[in-house]
Amino acid sequence: MELTVASHVGFCFGVRRAVAEAEKLLDAGKTVRTLGPVIHNPQIVESLAARGARVVSSPEEVEPGATALIRAHGVGRAVIEALEARGVEVADATCPFVKRIHALADEAAASGMRVLVVGAKDHPEVRGILGWARGRGLAIETEEEAEAAPGGGKALVVAQTTVTPERFERVCAVLKRRGMDLDIRNTICQTTPVRQREAVEIAQKVDVMLVIGGKNSSNTRRLYELCRAICPRTYLAETAREIQNIKISPRDHIGITAGASTPDGTFKEVVARMNDIKNQEQEELQQETVAEPDFAAEYEKTLVQLRPGQTVTGKVVQITEDEVCVNVGYKADGLVKKSDLSTPDVKIDDEIEVEVVKVNDGEGNVLLSQRNIVNRKVWDAIVAAYESGEIVKGVGKESVKGGLIADVMGIRAFIPASLLSLRYVEKIDEFVGQEMDLKIIEIDKSKKRVVASRKAVLQAEEEAKKAEAWEKLAEGEIVKGIVRRLTTFGAFVDIGGVDGLVHVSDLAWKRVGHPSEVVSVGQEIDVKIIKLDKERDRISLSYKATQPKLWDIAGEKYIPGTVVSGKVVRIVPYGAFVELEPGLDGMVHISQCAPTRIEKVEDAVNVGDEIRVKILSVDTEAKRISLSIKEALADDALESVSEDEFAIPEAPEAAEAPEAPEA
Ligand code: SF4
């Protein structure tokens, strides 16, 4: 014998709340009166009545001082006002899904709209909805009634929560065809269609279908009708006792479902009874060898076992203003408050992952949270990032004393000011709103505290850049660089992620007092890599090595016979050294210092004198330039003599000879 048990069985969310509320009031010693049976299940109603919860049919029957319990179907505004006017305490257990329809009706009617309720006009729920429509409501059960409904003006159309979607669509189609101005809201509770769909699916594959529930419950009867249409051996049973009369063979595949008002106890009892029947038949068939499974145990196994903190996947079966109802395969549906949802656009039939907060919230519902899972996942990700050293993204949120608060995956992380940058940060505010890469450097799991560092990321980036740059460098290479910093001993040059030093002596071929005489900060220059010391992280560079040596070009620049200017920089007994340009000196021998013979060099020149000298010879190999003041003076003297002084006077013209006297 095979058994298939529906997972969507037992009290629906609204009924469970109402029954729990009744029990709570009775536990608190209240005199409870329920406006109509709290549930379509005589056994439960009887057990509540046995504890003092009497069923009444009008507010007038409730004695002052008692507590009137409004059941899940809800009531109209006038009923509540009448109860309050009698001094009756009202305990409103109206299902939130129904309450939402009340609010829609009330709002629409207040704005002058008519309210059309698709449903049975005598159903207590429909009467309750009409009771919020301020006299502008009308119940429409059939397409004929929709044809006959008065037109004119805008109308809100809502559905009784248990009406079938097909009926709702048919009635709406008629209203639309009539050209009415409609605001249609499908307020059908998904609990019923979900159960019906599942029941039909089971009925399609079994030999016997058992529908358990109150015979006066419309939704149980509907389940029965749907299953019966597919599986002829469908039976409706209110209690386990009724099952024993059903003929079931050991080879039958049996399906079991239950209406929304069927208590868990009754359902379990039916399953247990099935077990008895099976055992009995087993004995009859004398099947001794193979032990078949215990149905009760099998059923229990089909139910999900829950514990707080557990993560489960469930299907969204209903959505209200404040809550989402999720079926997690447990005997009771779970509720997620909207504030605990991390996907606010969740839809009916969506599968979502939720965490069990409480197995029983006091009203028999399972309290769930989606946000807890997200938070836990985020925290797990933060811990993983901390342990692996992975870089995470963060956005600066606010500057606080001593640092910055950043949002990392939705969690607040503190970044001390000293860890915000590689250098001192003056204005922490500048980081607010800025996205940055961060490394988690400290976490306190119990306090959920996170400390992060941006500096660590920047340092790592710099290290990586350095390593990459080092890989590319080779001694003897000439590379481009940017002068970053000048000191008295040289210039620091960035050669693509790493800084090298050009010592002051390597800046130029001439003697340099301070690096600023040769280069300036920000200047791009070519430098030669002289030495790489990876151990000590030092790179020696030379700028002068990329510049031509003075002596290499001296031969082309200083031509013997030309006169140039220079400065006397040093005097020795045999002559004077004259600087032709920084780093390039020539020598005037004492014999060439003056036009006439002198005793000592100082008789002609002194250190610091700016003088003109004639190039006598240039020996680039020996790095010698011979100069002459004497010859320069002579050349100058020659040039100063006017051309007239050198002109050869023309011969005087010969005088005309006197004519000779005649003889
Ligand atoms: Fe609420 Fe739906 Fe149950 Fe009706 S069937 S009481 S609307 S949960």
Coordinates of N, CA and C in Angstrom, one line a residue, residues 234-314:
T234 N -13.1 8.9 -4.3 CA -12.8 10.0 -3.4 C -13.8 10.0 -2.3
Y235 N -13.3 10.1 -1.0 CA -14.2 10.1 0.1 C -13.9 11.3 1.0
L236 N -15.0 11.9 1.5 CA -14.9 13.0 2.4 C -15.2 12.5 3.8
A237 N -14.2 12.7 4.7 CA -14.4 12.2 6.1 C -14.1 13.3 7.0
E238 N -15.0 13.4 8.0 CA -14.8 14.5 9.0 C -13.9 14.0 10.2
T239 N -13.9 12.7 10.5 CA -13.1 12.2 11.6 C -12.5 10.9 11.1
A240 N -11.5 10.4 11.9 CA -10.8 9.2 11.6 C -11.8 8.0 11.6
R241 N -12.8 8.1 12.5 CA -13.7 7.0 12.7 C -14.4 6.7 11.3
E242 N -14.7 7.7 10.5 CA -15.4 7.5 9.3 C -14.6 6.7 8.3
I243 N -13.3 6.7 8.5 CA -12.4 6.0 7.5 C -12.6 4.5 7.4
Q244 N -12.9 3.9 8.6 CA -12.9 2.5 8.7 C -14.0 1.8 7.8
N245 N -15.0 2.6 7.4 CA -16.0 2.0 6.5 C -15.6 2.0 5.1
I246 N -14.5 2.6 4.8 CA -14.0 2.7 3.4 C -13.3 1.5 3.0
K247 N -13.6 1.0 1.9 CA -13.0 -0.3 1.4 C -11.7 0.1 0.7
I248 N -10.6 -0.4 1.3 CA -9.3 -0.1 0.7 C -8.5 -1.4 0.6
S249 N -7.9 -1.7 -0.5 CA -7.2 -2.9 -0.7 C -5.7 -2.6 -0.4
P250 N -5.0 -3.7 0.0 CA -3.6 -3.5 0.3 C -2.8 -3.0 -0.9
R251 N -3.2 -3.2 -2.1 CA -2.5 -2.7 -3.2 C -2.9 -1.3 -3.7
D252 N -3.8 -0.7 -3.0 CA -4.2 0.6 -3.4 C -3.2 1.7 -3.1
H253 N -3.1 2.6 -4.0 CA -2.3 3.8 -3.7 C -3.3 4.9 -3.2
I254 N -3.0 5.4 -2.0 CA -4.0 6.2 -1.3 C -3.4 7.7 -1.2
G255 N -4.3 8.6 -1.5 CA -3.9 10.0 -1.4 C -4.7 10.6 -0.2
I256 N -4.1 11.5 0.5 CA -4.8 12.2 1.6 C -4.6 13.7 1.6
T257 N -5.7 14.4 1.7 CA -5.6 15.9 1.8 C -6.6 16.3 2.8
A258 N -6.5 17.6 3.1 CA -7.4 18.1 4.2 C -7.8 19.6 3.9
G259 N -8.9 20.0 4.3 CA -9.4 21.4 4.2 C -8.6 22.3 5.1
A260 N -8.9 23.6 4.9 CA -8.2 24.6 5.7 C -8.6 24.7 7.1
S261 N -9.7 24.1 7.4 CA -10.2 24.1 8.8 C -10.1 22.8 9.5
T262 N -9.3 21.9 8.9 CA -9.1 20.6 9.6 C -7.9 20.7 10.5
P263 N -8.1 20.3 11.8 CA -7.0 20.4 12.8 C -6.0 19.3 12.4
D264 N -4.8 19.6 12.8 CA -3.6 18.7 12.6 C -3.9 17.3 13.3
G265 N -4.5 17.4 14.5 CA -4.8 16.2 15.2 C -5.7 15.2 14.4
T266 N -6.8 15.8 13.8 CA -7.7 15.0 13.1 C -7.0 14.3 11.9
F267 N -6.2 15.1 11.3 CA -5.4 14.6 10.1 C -4.5 13.5 10.5
K268 N -3.8 13.7 11.6 CA -2.8 12.6 12.1 C -3.6 11.4 12.4
E269 N -4.7 11.6 13.0 CA -5.6 10.4 13.5 C -6.0 9.6 12.2
V270 N -6.3 10.3 11.1 CA -6.7 9.6 9.9 C -5.5 8.8 9.4
V271 N -4.3 9.4 9.5 CA -3.1 8.7 9.0 C -2.9 7.4 9.8
A272 N -3.1 7.6 11.2 CA -2.9 6.5 12.1 C -3.9 5.4 11.8
R273 N -5.1 5.8 11.5 CA -6.2 4.8 11.2 C -5.8 4.1 9.9
M274 N -5.3 4.8 9.0 CA -4.9 4.1 7.7 C -3.8 3.0 8.0
N275 N -3.0 3.3 9.0 CA -2.0 2.4 9.4 C -2.6 1.1 9.9
D276 N -3.7 1.3 10.7 CA -4.4 0.2 11.3 C -5.0 -0.7 10.2
I277 N -5.6 0.0 9.3 CA -6.3 -0.7 8.2 C -5.3 -1.5 7.4
K278 N -4.2 -0.9 7.2 CA -3.1 -1.6 6.4 C -2.6 -2.8 7.2
N279 N -2.4 -2.7 8.5 CA -2.0 -3.8 9.3 C -3.0 -5.0 9.3
Q280 N -4.2 -4.5 9.4 CA -5.3 -5.5 9.4 C -5.3 -6.3 8.1
E281 N -5.2 -5.5 7.0 CA -5.2 -6.2 5.7 C -3.9 -7.0 5.5
Q282 N -2.9 -6.6 6.1 CA -1.7 -7.3 6.0 C -1.8 -8.7 6.6
E283 N -2.5 -8.7 7.7 CA -2.7 -9.9 8.4 C -3.5 -10.8 7.6
E284 N -4.6 -10.2 7.0 CA -5.5 -11.0 6.2 C -4.8 -11.6 5.0
L285 N -3.9 -10.9 4.4 CA -3.1 -11.4 3.3 C -1.9 -12.2 3.7
Q286 N -1.7 -12.3 5.0 CA -0.6 -13.1 5.6 C 0.7 -12.8 4.9
Q287 N 0.9 -11.5 4.8 CA 2.2 -11.1 4.2 C 3.2 -11.0 5.4
E288 N 3.9 -12.1 5.6 CA 4.8 -12.1 6.8 C 6.2 -11.6 6.5
T289 N 6.6 -11.7 5.3 CA 8.1 -11.5 5.1 C 8.5 -10.0 5.0
V290 N 7.8 -9.3 4.2 CA 8.2 -7.9 4.0 C 7.4 -7.0 4.9
A291 N 8.1 -6.3 5.7 CA 7.4 -5.3 6.6 C 7.3 -4.0 5.8
E292 N 6.0 -3.6 5.7 CA 5.8 -2.3 5.0 C 5.9 -1.2 5.9
P293 N 6.1 0.0 5.4 CA 6.3 1.2 6.3 C 5.1 1.5 7.1
D294 N 5.4 2.1 8.3 CA 4.3 2.6 9.2 C 3.9 3.9 8.6
F295 N 2.5 4.0 8.3 CA 2.0 5.2 7.7 C 2.2 6.5 8.5
A296 N 1.9 6.3 9.9 CA 2.0 7.4 10.7 C 3.4 8.0 10.7
A297 N 4.4 7.0 10.8 CA 5.8 7.4 10.8 C 6.1 8.0 9.5
E298 N 5.6 7.4 8.4 CA 5.8 8.0 7.0 C 5.3 9.4 6.9
Y299 N 4.1 9.6 7.5 CA 3.6 11.0 7.4 C 4.4 12.0 8.1
E300 N 4.8 11.5 9.3 CA 5.7 12.5 10.1 C 6.9 12.8 9.4
K301 N 7.4 11.8 8.6 CA 8.6 12.0 7.9 C 8.4 13.0 6.8
T302 N 7.2 13.0 6.2 CA 7.0 14.0 5.1 C 6.9 15.4 5.6
L303 N 6.7 15.6 6.9 CA 6.7 17.0 7.4 C 8.1 17.4 7.7
V304 N 8.4 18.6 7.4 CA 9.7 19.2 7.6 C 9.8 19.5 9.1
Q305 N 10.9 19.1 9.7 CA 11.2 19.4 11.1 C 11.9 20.7 11.2
L306 N 11.4 21.6 12.0 CA 12.0 22.9 12.1 C 12.7 23.2 13.4
R307 N 13.7 24.0 13.4 CA 14.3 24.5 14.7 C 14.8 25.9 14.4
P308 N 14.8 26.8 15.4 CA 15.2 28.2 15.2 C 16.6 28.2 14.6
G309 N 16.8 29.1 13.7 CA 18.1 29.3 13.1 C 18.3 28.5 11.8
Q310 N 17.3 27.5 11.6 CA 17.4 26.7 10.4 C 17.1 27.5 9.2
T311 N 17.8 27.1 8.1 CA 17.5 27.8 6.8 C 16.6 26.8 6.0
V312 N 15.5 27.2 5.5 CA 14.6 26.4 4.7 C 14.2 27.1 3.5
T313 N 13.8 26.4 2.5 CA 13.2 27.0 1.3 C 11.7 26.8 1.2
G314 N 11.0 27.8 1.0 CA 9.5 27.7 0.9 C 8.9 28.4 -0.2

